Amino acid sequence: FSVNGNTISQLVYKRYLVPNGEVTSNEDYKQQLFNNLVCPDITRSAIEKLRYEADDLMKFFVRYNQCSGGESVSFEKKESSPWPVHLNIRPGVGYNAVNIKNISFSGGGTANIDAKAAWRLGLEVEGILPFGNGLLSLFGEASYSTFSGSIPQGTVKVDYSAIEFWLGARKYFPVGSGKLYVSGNAVIALPQSSTVTLVGSVNPIKSTTSLIVSAGYKANRISGEIFYGLARNLLSGNGTYEAIYSGPGILVGYRLF
């Protein structure tokens, strides 16, 4: 240790055998610290309890520096996690359209709901894989999404809100101070009181699955992404109608840790 930039002194600690075969130790390091590191917050009893171990000594020196107004710098090499995990919050908006068709007979009628905003808010957990130089990851995201649209006549209406789960993989490409990335994922949607109304007939929207492809850019904690949700049938299992829901979107992300 060193005080005020003076010569570095070795702390004295040695274990040895005494003639009767017992193991004892020379703990002069405690007296050294008591004599040289004087601070009101550090008592003699605290030093007497101090073990000659790296963690204990580092905590002691940090405490002394805080007490004396000094700065602590640790040169300890910290091992990084073999699979770093990040938590990202990701709000965004899609621009989705719905194409509804009567599939009960050939030449059945159609109705199109023009693209409208589909708002979303998601929380993503991303794990960086331990191979691929940190440029490959797997992610899972839980989000809440909502959409509402109708045709001008009001005879066809879609009210959709759902908890969606995105599960996929991502590939990064270093560019400048950040990274471009592409990703693909499956979507499992669990609708919440969602319906498609067709000329007075209310049809519940059931669980659906689909795929999403996306590309984005990440720098430090901030990311921006464009994505496209491939077609999914909101009336899957309905033998009379299908309602194909799809469209592009954008989102931003902020890494919490």
Short mmCIF file of C-alpha atoms in Angstrom, two decimals:
data_model
loop_
_atom_site.label_atom_id
_atom_site.label_comp_id
_atom_site.label_asym_id
_atom_site.label_seq_id
_atom_site.Cartn_x
_atom_site.Cartn_y
_atom_site.Cartn_z
CA PHE A 1 0.00 0.00 0.00
CA SER A 2 1.02 3.64 -0.41
CA VAL A 3 -0.15 6.86 1.26
CA ASN A 4 -0.02 10.26 -0.49
CA GLY A 5 2.17 8.93 -3.28
CA ASN A 6 4.96 7.75 -0.96
CA THR A 7 6.98 4.56 -1.38
CA ILE A 8 4.87 1.41 -1.65
CA SER A 9 5.07 -0.70 1.51
CA GLN A 10 4.52 -4.45 1.73
CA LEU A 11 1.89 -5.56 4.21
CA VAL A 12 3.39 -8.08 6.65
CA TYR A 13 1.55 -11.35 7.10
CA LYS A 14 3.08 -14.78 7.59
CA ARG A 15 1.88 -18.10 8.94
CA TYR A 16 4.40 -20.42 10.63
CA LEU A 17 4.79 -23.39 12.96
CA VAL A 18 5.81 -22.95 16.59
CA PRO A 19 7.81 -25.63 18.47
CA ASN A 20 4.71 -27.34 19.88
CA GLY A 21 3.44 -27.93 16.33
CA GLU A 22 0.71 -25.31 16.33
CA VAL A 23 0.20 -22.90 13.41
CA THR A 24 0.26 -19.22 14.28
CA SER A 25 0.61 -16.07 12.24
CA ASN A 26 2.39 -12.74 12.15
CA GLU A 27 -0.30 -10.12 11.59
CA ASP A 28 1.80 -6.98 11.65
CA TYR A 29 -0.22 -5.69 8.67
CA LYS A 30 -2.94 -4.63 11.12
CA GLN A 31 -0.53 -2.39 13.02
CA GLN A 32 0.81 -1.02 9.74
CA LEU A 33 -2.69 -0.03 8.64
CA PHE A 34 -3.57 1.42 12.04
CA ASN A 35 -0.40 3.56 12.10
CA ASN A 36 -0.56 4.81 8.52
CA LEU A 37 -4.23 4.97 7.52
CA VAL A 38 -5.70 7.30 10.11
CA CYS A 39 -9.34 8.23 9.64
CA PRO A 40 -12.19 8.89 12.11
CA ASP A 41 -14.43 6.27 10.47
CA ILE A 42 -11.86 3.49 10.86
CA THR A 43 -11.50 2.12 14.39
CA ARG A 44 -8.91 -0.17 15.93
CA SER A 45 -11.53 -2.88 16.40
CA ALA A 46 -12.41 -2.74 12.69
CA ILE A 47 -8.76 -3.26 11.77
CA GLU A 48 -8.42 -6.15 14.26
CA LYS A 49 -11.29 -7.93 12.46
CA LEU A 50 -9.68 -7.39 9.04
CA ARG A 51 -8.64 -10.63 7.37
CA TYR A 52 -5.61 -10.88 5.11
CA GLU A 53 -7.68 -11.61 2.03
CA ALA A 54 -7.93 -9.70 -1.23
CA ASP A 55 -11.66 -8.87 -1.02
CA ASP A 56 -11.43 -7.69 2.60
CA LEU A 57 -8.36 -5.56 1.97
CA MET A 58 -9.81 -3.95 -1.17
CA LYS A 59 -13.00 -3.04 0.70
CA PHE A 60 -10.89 -1.59 3.51
CA PHE A 61 -8.82 0.60 1.16
CA VAL A 62 -11.97 1.79 -0.63
CA ARG A 63 -13.46 2.70 2.76
CA TYR A 64 -10.31 4.61 3.71
CA ASN A 65 -10.26 6.51 0.40
CA GLN A 66 -13.90 7.47 0.83
CA CYS A 67 -13.18 8.66 4.37
CA SER A 68 -10.11 10.65 3.39
CA GLY A 69 -11.52 12.03 0.14
CA GLY A 70 -9.20 9.99 -2.06
CA GLU A 71 -9.99 8.16 -5.28
CA SER A 72 -10.12 4.38 -5.59
CA VAL A 73 -8.87 2.64 -8.73
CA SER A 74 -9.17 -1.13 -9.00
CA PHE A 75 -6.82 -3.06 -11.28
CA GLU A 76 -8.60 -6.34 -10.68
CA LYS A 77 -9.48 -8.14 -13.90
CA LYS A 78 -13.15 -9.00 -13.87
CA GLU A 79 -14.28 -12.07 -15.72
CA SER A 80 -17.03 -11.41 -18.22
CA SER A 81 -20.08 -13.61 -18.41
CA PRO A 82 -19.79 -16.34 -21.07
CA TRP A 83 -23.34 -15.46 -22.13
CA PRO A 84 -24.07 -11.75 -21.46
CA VAL A 85 -27.76 -10.99 -21.04
CA HIS A 86 -29.37 -7.62 -21.85
CA LEU A 87 -32.80 -6.23 -21.01
CA ASN A 88 -34.29 -3.82 -23.58
CA ILE A 89 -37.48 -1.77 -23.54
CA ARG A 90 -38.89 -1.41 -27.08
CA PRO A 91 -41.86 0.84 -27.94
CA GLY A 92 -42.97 1.05 -31.56
CA VAL A 93 -45.75 1.29 -34.10
CA GLY A 94 -46.82 -0.93 -36.98
CA TYR A 95 -48.71 0.16 -40.06
CA ASN A 96 -51.01 -2.77 -40.68
CA ALA A 97 -53.82 -3.54 -43.08
CA VAL A 98 -56.46 -6.26 -42.98
CA ASN A 99 -57.84 -8.13 -45.99
CA ILE A 100 -61.06 -9.98 -45.21
CA LYS A 101 -62.46 -12.61 -47.54
CA ASN A 102 -65.42 -14.98 -47.54
CA ILE A 103 -63.84 -18.39 -48.13
CA SER A 104 -67.01 -20.47 -47.82
CA PHE A 105 -67.51 -20.52 -51.59
CA SER A 106 -65.61 -19.71 -54.76
CA GLY A 107 -65.72 -16.02 -55.62
CA GLY A 108 -66.66 -14.95 -52.10
CA GLY A 109 -66.68 -11.25 -51.37
CA THR A 110 -63.77 -9.29 -49.93
CA ALA A 111 -63.32 -6.21 -47.75
CA ASN A 112 -60.12 -4.29 -47.20
CA ILE A 113 -59.26 -2.21 -44.15
CA ASP A 114 -56.59 0.29 -45.10
CA ALA A 115 -53.31 0.37 -43.18
CA LYS A 116 -53.56 2.00 -39.77
CA ALA A 117 -51.33 2.42 -36.73
CA ALA A 118 -50.82 -0.62 -34.49
CA TRP A 119 -49.13 0.57 -31.30
CA ARG A 120 -46.90 -1.69 -29.24
CA LEU A 121 -44.72 -1.70 -26.12
CA GLY A 122 -42.32 -4.56 -25.48
CA LEU A 123 -39.72 -5.79 -23.03
CA GLU A 124 -36.96 -7.91 -24.57
CA VAL A 125 -34.40 -10.25 -23.02
CA GLU A 126 -31.40 -10.84 -25.31
CA GLY A 127 -28.63 -13.34 -24.69
CA ILE A 128 -25.34 -12.95 -26.57
CA LEU A 129 -24.09 -16.37 -27.65
CA PRO A 130 -20.64 -17.46 -26.39
CA PHE A 131 -19.37 -17.99 -29.94
CA GLY A 132 -19.34 -15.86 -33.08
CA ASN A 133 -17.29 -13.02 -31.52
CA GLY A 134 -20.32 -11.67 -29.68
CA LEU A 135 -22.19 -10.98 -32.92
CA LEU A 136 -24.91 -13.63 -32.56
CA SER A 137 -27.78 -13.60 -30.10
CA LEU A 138 -31.07 -15.19 -29.19
CA PHE A 139 -33.93 -13.09 -27.86
CA GLY A 140 -37.40 -13.31 -26.42
CA GLU A 141 -39.81 -10.41 -26.08
CA ALA A 142 -43.19 -9.94 -24.43
CA SER A 143 -45.20 -7.02 -25.78
CA TYR A 144 -48.66 -5.52 -25.77
CA SER A 145 -50.06 -4.53 -29.18
CA THR A 146 -53.31 -2.83 -30.17
CA PHE A 147 -55.03 -2.08 -33.52
CA SER A 148 -58.45 -0.83 -34.54
CA GLY A 149 -59.79 -0.31 -38.05
CA SER A 150 -62.94 -0.40 -40.14
CA ILE A 151 -64.20 0.25 -43.65
CA PRO A 152 -65.96 3.60 -44.25
CA GLN A 153 -69.44 2.02 -44.30
CA GLY A 154 -68.82 0.67 -40.80
CA THR A 155 -70.12 -2.82 -41.61
CA VAL A 156 -66.68 -4.38 -41.13
CA LYS A 157 -64.53 -3.62 -38.09
CA VAL A 158 -61.45 -5.12 -36.45
CA ASP A 159 -60.65 -4.51 -32.78
CA TYR A 160 -57.41 -6.24 -31.92
CA SER A 161 -55.34 -6.15 -28.76
CA ALA A 162 -52.98 -8.91 -27.74
CA ILE A 163 -50.06 -9.98 -25.66
CA GLU A 164 -47.44 -11.07 -28.18
CA PHE A 165 -44.34 -13.18 -27.66
CA TRP A 166 -41.45 -12.77 -30.08
CA LEU A 167 -38.83 -15.55 -30.13
CA GLY A 168 -35.92 -15.31 -32.53
CA ALA A 169 -32.27 -14.86 -33.46
CA ARG A 170 -30.18 -11.82 -34.37
CA LYS A 171 -26.94 -11.28 -36.32
CA TYR A 172 -24.80 -8.17 -35.83
CA PHE A 173 -22.40 -6.46 -38.26
CA PRO A 174 -19.97 -3.88 -36.77
CA VAL A 175 -20.24 -0.51 -38.51
CA GLY A 176 -18.40 2.52 -37.17
CA SER A 177 -19.14 3.02 -33.49
CA GLY A 178 -22.26 0.85 -33.63
CA LYS A 179 -23.65 -2.31 -35.19
CA LEU A 180 -26.11 -3.08 -37.95
CA TYR A 181 -28.22 -6.16 -37.40
CA VAL A 182 -30.79 -8.40 -39.03
CA SER A 183 -33.15 -10.67 -37.18
CA GLY A 184 -36.00 -13.07 -37.66
CA ASN A 185 -38.51 -14.34 -35.16
CA ALA A 186 -41.72 -16.21 -34.63
CA VAL A 187 -44.71 -14.42 -33.11
CA ILE A 188 -47.24 -16.06 -30.82
CA ALA A 189 -50.20 -13.74 -30.19
CA LEU A 190 -52.69 -14.18 -27.35
CA PRO A 191 -55.65 -11.86 -28.15
CA GLN A 192 -57.40 -10.01 -25.33
CA SER A 193 -61.16 -9.54 -26.04
CA SER A 194 -60.43 -9.05 -29.75
CA THR A 195 -63.06 -9.36 -32.47
CA VAL A 196 -63.77 -9.02 -36.19
CA THR A 197 -67.28 -7.66 -36.82
CA LEU A 198 -68.79 -8.55 -40.20
CA VAL A 199 -72.22 -7.13 -41.04
CA GLY A 200 -73.42 -7.48 -37.46
CA SER A 201 -71.76 -10.85 -36.83
CA VAL A 202 -69.08 -10.68 -34.11
CA ASN A 203 -66.25 -13.19 -34.59
CA PRO A 204 -63.68 -13.67 -31.83
CA ILE A 205 -59.99 -13.53 -32.73
CA LYS A 206 -58.16 -16.58 -31.41
CA SER A 207 -54.46 -17.25 -30.85
CA THR A 208 -52.35 -16.75 -33.95
CA THR A 209 -48.77 -17.35 -35.03
CA SER A 210 -46.66 -15.65 -37.65
CA LEU A 211 -43.14 -14.58 -38.61
CA ILE A 212 -41.38 -11.22 -38.52
CA VAL A 213 -38.21 -10.13 -40.31
CA SER A 214 -36.35 -6.98 -39.29
CA ALA A 215 -33.20 -4.90 -39.63
CA GLY A 216 -31.80 -2.20 -37.40
CA TYR A 217 -28.87 -0.29 -35.99
CA LYS A 218 -27.61 -0.23 -32.40
CA ALA A 219 -25.16 2.21 -30.81
CA ASN A 220 -24.40 2.11 -27.10
CA ARG A 221 -27.78 1.71 -25.36
CA ILE A 222 -30.00 3.00 -28.19
CA SER A 223 -31.33 1.05 -31.16
CA GLY A 224 -33.70 1.67 -34.05
CA GLU A 225 -35.41 -1.04 -36.08
CA ILE A 226 -37.71 -1.51 -39.05
CA PHE A 227 -39.69 -4.73 -39.28
CA TYR A 228 -42.28 -6.46 -41.42
CA GLY A 229 -44.94 -8.75 -40.01
CA LEU A 230 -45.79 -11.50 -42.49
CA ALA A 231 -49.41 -12.43 -43.14
CA ARG A 232 -51.41 -14.06 -40.34
CA ASN A 233 -55.04 -15.03 -40.29
CA LEU A 234 -56.89 -13.39 -37.40
CA LEU A 235 -59.85 -15.73 -38.02
CA SER A 236 -57.87 -18.96 -38.12
CA GLY A 237 -60.28 -21.86 -37.65
CA ASN A 238 -63.28 -19.90 -38.94
CA GLY A 239 -64.71 -21.89 -41.83
CA THR A 240 -66.44 -18.88 -43.40
CA TYR A 241 -64.03 -15.96 -43.29
CA GLU A 242 -60.34 -15.23 -43.20
CA ALA A 243 -58.82 -11.92 -42.07
CA ILE A 244 -55.21 -11.51 -43.22
CA TYR A 245 -53.30 -9.07 -41.01
CA SER A 246 -49.83 -7.82 -42.05
CA GLY A 247 -47.65 -4.78 -42.48
CA PRO A 248 -44.39 -2.94 -41.73
CA GLY A 249 -43.41 -1.09 -38.59
CA ILE A 250 -40.69 0.75 -36.72
CA LEU A 251 -39.52 0.61 -33.13
CA VAL A 252 -36.84 2.07 -30.92
CA GLY A 253 -35.02 0.30 -28.13
CA TYR A 254 -33.23 1.30 -24.96
CA ARG A 255 -30.95 -1.16 -23.14
CA LEU A 256 -31.61 -1.08 -19.40
CA PHE A 257 -28.59 -3.31 -18.70
#
